């Protein structure tokens, strides 16, 4: 498992700096890493469904339902970062919900939530998360440490190319709306009458 000094040395390697031999690091590199540490950690956790940062919980509905549209509201855990999966008993994948702020709204209850949590201890990072985190820090810190803004942009792009699946995160937190069928739709597509019965496809 990586340590803080291991993360510092990964960042140093990305930026072409000397090895860090003690912690906390001093000088421009140490100052820049400390400055961007939390921002980089939060962005990195948000970017992927890291196995080492997953946990699960069953959510009960709140006492106050949504004003309209859904029958149940569920408060997200305090350490929530992003959704991995929402399900209900008997169904492995479930899309009848939407995220609004720090809540999930749904017509079903309870909800089973697998999510990425706000993992702060780098000792529990796996190798992929440690490398991704170091790339993000290095990208943010590059100009301050080396004066080379282009290097920072390249490192951030490398991070996005290899690790970022934010589009999937957006899809999980705002799944496709499921519209209830109305009489017109049923009439149009029912084989006993409507266009299908008349020979139209």
Tab-separated table of C-alpha atoms in Angstrom:
chain	number	residue	atom	x	y	z
A	1	UNK	CA	0.000	0.000	0.000
A	2	UNK	CA	1.321	3.487	-0.809
A	3	UNK	CA	2.386	5.949	1.859
A	4	UNK	CA	2.374	9.736	1.753
A	5	UNK	CA	6.066	9.797	0.933
A	6	UNK	CA	5.435	7.331	-1.902
A	7	UNK	CA	2.785	9.672	-3.325
A	8	UNK	CA	5.184	12.605	-2.991
A	9	UNK	CA	7.827	10.679	-4.928
A	10	UNK	CA	5.390	9.762	-7.685
A	11	UNK	CA	4.588	13.464	-8.038
A	12	UNK	CA	8.303	14.311	-8.000
A	13	UNK	CA	8.869	11.794	-10.785
A	14	UNK	CA	6.090	13.260	-12.943
A	15	UNK	CA	7.620	16.719	-12.513
A	16	UNK	CA	11.263	15.716	-12.961
A	17	UNK	CA	12.180	16.645	-9.390
A	18	UNK	CA	14.608	15.031	-6.952
A	19	UNK	CA	13.478	12.159	-4.756
A	20	UNK	CA	11.755	13.109	-1.515
A	21	UNK	CA	13.655	11.482	1.360
A	22	UNK	CA	11.670	12.703	4.353
A	23	UNK	CA	8.163	13.830	5.195
A	24	UNK	CA	6.904	16.490	5.202
A	25	UNK	CA	8.786	17.643	2.131
A	26	UNK	CA	10.166	21.167	2.192
A	27	UNK	CA	10.652	23.641	-0.623
A	28	UNK	CA	8.516	24.441	-3.686
A	29	UNK	CA	7.570	20.814	-4.355
A	30	UNK	CA	6.363	20.164	-0.811
A	31	UNK	CA	4.514	23.474	-0.665
A	32	UNK	CA	2.737	22.827	-3.973
A	33	UNK	CA	1.743	19.273	-3.065
A	34	UNK	CA	0.325	20.454	0.259
A	35	UNK	CA	-1.577	23.241	-1.511
A	36	UNK	CA	-3.262	20.966	-4.055
A	37	UNK	CA	-3.556	17.755	-2.011
A	38	UNK	CA	-7.234	17.992	-1.032
A	39	UNK	CA	-8.436	19.327	-4.384
A	40	UNK	CA	-6.580	16.576	-6.222
A	41	UNK	CA	-7.840	13.874	-3.871
A	42	UNK	CA	-11.476	14.927	-4.255
A	43	UNK	CA	-11.205	15.203	-8.052
A	44	UNK	CA	-9.485	11.835	-8.312
A	45	UNK	CA	-12.059	10.012	-6.191
A	46	UNK	CA	-14.848	11.554	-8.243
A	47	UNK	CA	-13.251	10.438	-11.518
A	48	UNK	CA	-13.704	6.670	-11.222
A	49	UNK	CA	-15.411	3.883	-9.274
A	50	UNK	CA	-12.269	2.840	-7.403
A	51	UNK	CA	-12.672	-0.614	-5.849
A	52	UNK	CA	-10.540	0.310	-2.845
A	53	UNK	CA	-12.830	3.275	-2.078
A	54	UNK	CA	-16.198	1.534	-2.325
A	55	UNK	CA	-18.680	0.794	0.412
A	56	UNK	CA	-22.390	-0.001	0.618
A	57	UNK	CA	-25.417	0.934	2.665
A	58	UNK	CA	-29.191	0.477	2.668
A	59	UNK	CA	-30.989	3.828	2.621
A	60	UNK	CA	-34.323	4.367	4.352
A	61	UNK	CA	-36.621	7.160	3.139
A	62	UNK	CA	-36.739	10.447	5.002
A	63	UNK	CA	-39.812	11.513	6.945
A	64	UNK	CA	-40.466	14.337	4.461
A	65	UNK	CA	-41.195	13.167	0.887
A	66	UNK	CA	-40.370	15.241	-2.224
A	67	UNK	CA	-42.836	17.985	-3.121
A	68	UNK	CA	-43.827	16.154	-6.321
A	69	UNK	CA	-42.629	13.651	-8.883
A	70	UNK	CA	-41.373	10.958	-6.514
A	71	UNK	CA	-42.765	9.361	-3.384
A	72	UNK	CA	-39.513	8.945	-1.425
A	73	UNK	CA	-36.384	10.950	-0.642
A	74	UNK	CA	-33.169	9.412	0.708
A	75	UNK	CA	-30.301	11.320	2.307
A	76	UNK	CA	-26.898	10.418	0.882
A	77	UNK	CA	-24.213	9.334	3.384
A	78	UNK	CA	-21.980	12.055	4.783
A	79	UNK	CA	-18.886	10.536	3.137
A	80	UNK	CA	-20.559	10.081	-0.278
A	81	UNK	CA	-18.520	10.958	-3.387
A	82	UNK	CA	-20.228	9.219	-6.331
A	83	UNK	CA	-22.664	6.439	-7.155
A	84	UNK	CA	-21.444	3.010	-8.201
A	85	UNK	CA	-24.821	1.238	-8.195
A	86	UNK	CA	-28.355	1.691	-6.894
A	87	UNK	CA	-30.573	-1.368	-6.488
A	88	UNK	CA	-33.648	-2.678	-4.731
A	89	UNK	CA	-34.126	-6.174	-3.335
A	90	UNK	CA	-34.422	-8.675	-6.165
A	91	UNK	CA	-32.993	-6.362	-8.850
A	92	UNK	CA	-29.276	-6.094	-9.626
A	93	UNK	CA	-29.451	-2.788	-11.486
A	94	UNK	CA	-32.106	-0.146	-10.988
A	95	UNK	CA	-32.717	3.181	-12.697
A	96	UNK	CA	-35.948	4.559	-11.227
A	97	UNK	CA	-34.241	7.278	-9.211
A	98	UNK	CA	-32.602	10.659	-9.633
A	99	UNK	CA	-30.038	12.543	-7.597
A	100	UNK	CA	-30.893	16.070	-6.452
A	101	UNK	CA	-28.333	17.755	-4.229
A	102	UNK	CA	-27.517	15.476	-1.305
A	103	UNK	CA	-30.529	13.231	-1.866
A	104	UNK	CA	-31.750	10.419	-4.079
A	105	UNK	CA	-35.415	10.521	-5.101
A	106	UNK	CA	-37.308	7.360	-6.045
A	107	UNK	CA	-40.727	5.730	-6.048
A	108	UNK	CA	-39.279	2.651	-4.341
A	109	UNK	CA	-37.936	1.979	-0.845
A	110	UNK	CA	-35.587	1.043	0.623
A	111	UNK	CA	-32.659	1.612	-1.757
A	112	UNK	CA	-29.387	-0.303	-1.704
A	113	UNK	CA	-26.508	2.019	-2.548
A	114	UNK	CA	-22.940	1.108	-3.496
A	115	UNK	CA	-20.838	4.258	-3.624
A	116	UNK	CA	-17.335	5.698	-3.641
A	117	UNK	CA	-16.675	7.198	-0.240
A	118	UNK	CA	-14.388	10.032	0.801
A	119	UNK	CA	-11.264	7.940	1.411
A	120	UNK	CA	-8.663	10.157	3.062
A	121	UNK	CA	-5.979	7.673	4.188
A	122	UNK	CA	-3.586	7.052	1.286
A	123	UNK	CA	-2.411	3.875	3.029
A	124	UNK	CA	-5.657	2.316	1.756
A	125	UNK	CA	-5.227	3.472	-1.860
A	126	UNK	CA	-4.515	0.729	-4.381
A	127	UNK	CA	-1.807	1.160	-7.030
A	128	UNK	CA	-4.139	2.600	-9.686
A	129	UNK	CA	-5.676	5.156	-7.343
A	130	UNK	CA	-2.231	6.184	-6.062
A	131	UNK	CA	-0.930	6.707	-9.606
A	132	UNK	CA	-4.043	8.617	-10.666
A	133	UNK	CA	-3.871	10.803	-7.554
A	134	UNK	CA	-0.200	11.582	-8.160
A	135	UNK	CA	-0.924	12.567	-11.767
A	136	UNK	CA	-3.684	14.924	-10.671
A	137	UNK	CA	-1.491	16.568	-8.023
A	138	UNK	CA	1.397	16.873	-10.474
A	139	UNK	CA	-0.841	18.393	-13.121
A	140	UNK	CA	-2.177	21.008	-10.720
A	141	UNK	CA	1.242	21.745	-9.211
A	142	UNK	CA	3.375	21.677	-12.368
A	143	UNK	CA	3.419	25.377	-13.170
A	144	UNK	CA	4.124	26.377	-9.572
A	145	UNK	CA	6.972	23.851	-9.241
A	146	UNK	CA	8.524	23.921	-12.727
A	147	UNK	CA	7.147	27.065	-14.366
A	148	UNK	CA	5.902	24.864	-17.224
A	149	UNK	CA	2.145	25.214	-17.626
A	150	UNK	CA	2.147	22.959	-20.686
A	151	UNK	CA	3.540	20.108	-18.588
A	152	UNK	CA	0.627	20.523	-16.194
A	153	UNK	CA	-1.877	20.344	-19.043
A	154	UNK	CA	-0.240	17.202	-20.421
A	155	UNK	CA	-0.336	15.500	-17.036
A	156	UNK	CA	-3.991	16.395	-16.490
A	157	UNK	CA	-4.807	15.079	-19.971
A	158	UNK	CA	-2.930	11.871	-19.186
A	159	UNK	CA	-5.059	11.521	-16.064
A	160	UNK	CA	-8.303	12.005	-17.990
A	161	UNK	CA	-7.277	9.641	-20.788
A	162	UNK	CA	-6.382	6.804	-18.439
A	163	UNK	CA	-8.641	7.130	-15.410
A	164	UNK	CA	-11.549	9.519	-15.878
A	165	UNK	CA	-15.050	8.104	-16.488
A	166	UNK	CA	-16.979	11.163	-15.338
A	167	UNK	CA	-19.526	10.681	-18.128
A	168	UNK	CA	-20.507	7.374	-16.538
A	169	UNK	CA	-20.849	9.121	-13.186
A	170	UNK	CA	-23.230	11.668	-14.692
A	171	UNK	CA	-25.280	8.836	-16.188
A	172	UNK	CA	-25.541	7.034	-12.855
A	173	UNK	CA	-26.633	10.169	-11.003
A	174	UNK	CA	-29.152	11.232	-13.648
A	175	UNK	CA	-30.413	7.993	-15.268
A	176	UNK	CA	-32.787	8.116	-18.237
A	177	UNK	CA	-36.292	9.143	-17.283
A	178	UNK	CA	-38.835	6.350	-17.519
A	179	UNK	CA	-42.203	7.614	-18.734
A	180	UNK	CA	-45.371	5.786	-17.812
A	181	UNK	CA	-47.314	4.485	-20.795
A	182	UNK	CA	-50.558	6.337	-21.471
A	183	UNK	CA	-53.692	5.220	-23.306
A	184	UNK	CA	-52.533	6.756	-26.597
A	185	UNK	CA	-49.240	4.834	-26.528
A	186	UNK	CA	-51.015	1.618	-25.591
A	187	UNK	CA	-53.571	2.153	-28.339
A	188	UNK	CA	-50.876	2.914	-30.910
A	189	UNK	CA	-48.765	-0.128	-30.217
A	190	UNK	CA	-51.237	-2.745	-29.000
A	191	UNK	CA	-51.496	-5.501	-31.577
A	192	UNK	CA	-55.264	-5.797	-31.149
A	193	UNK	CA	-55.953	-2.311	-32.510
A	194	UNK	CA	-54.178	0.823	-33.688
A	195	UNK	CA	-51.441	1.022	-36.394
A	196	UNK	CA	-50.066	-2.474	-35.738
A	197	UNK	CA	-53.457	-4.047	-36.254
A	198	UNK	CA	-53.903	-1.966	-39.401
A	199	UNK	CA	-50.655	-3.287	-40.844
A	200	UNK	CA	-48.406	-0.307	-40.085
A	201	UNK	CA	-45.097	-0.909	-38.269
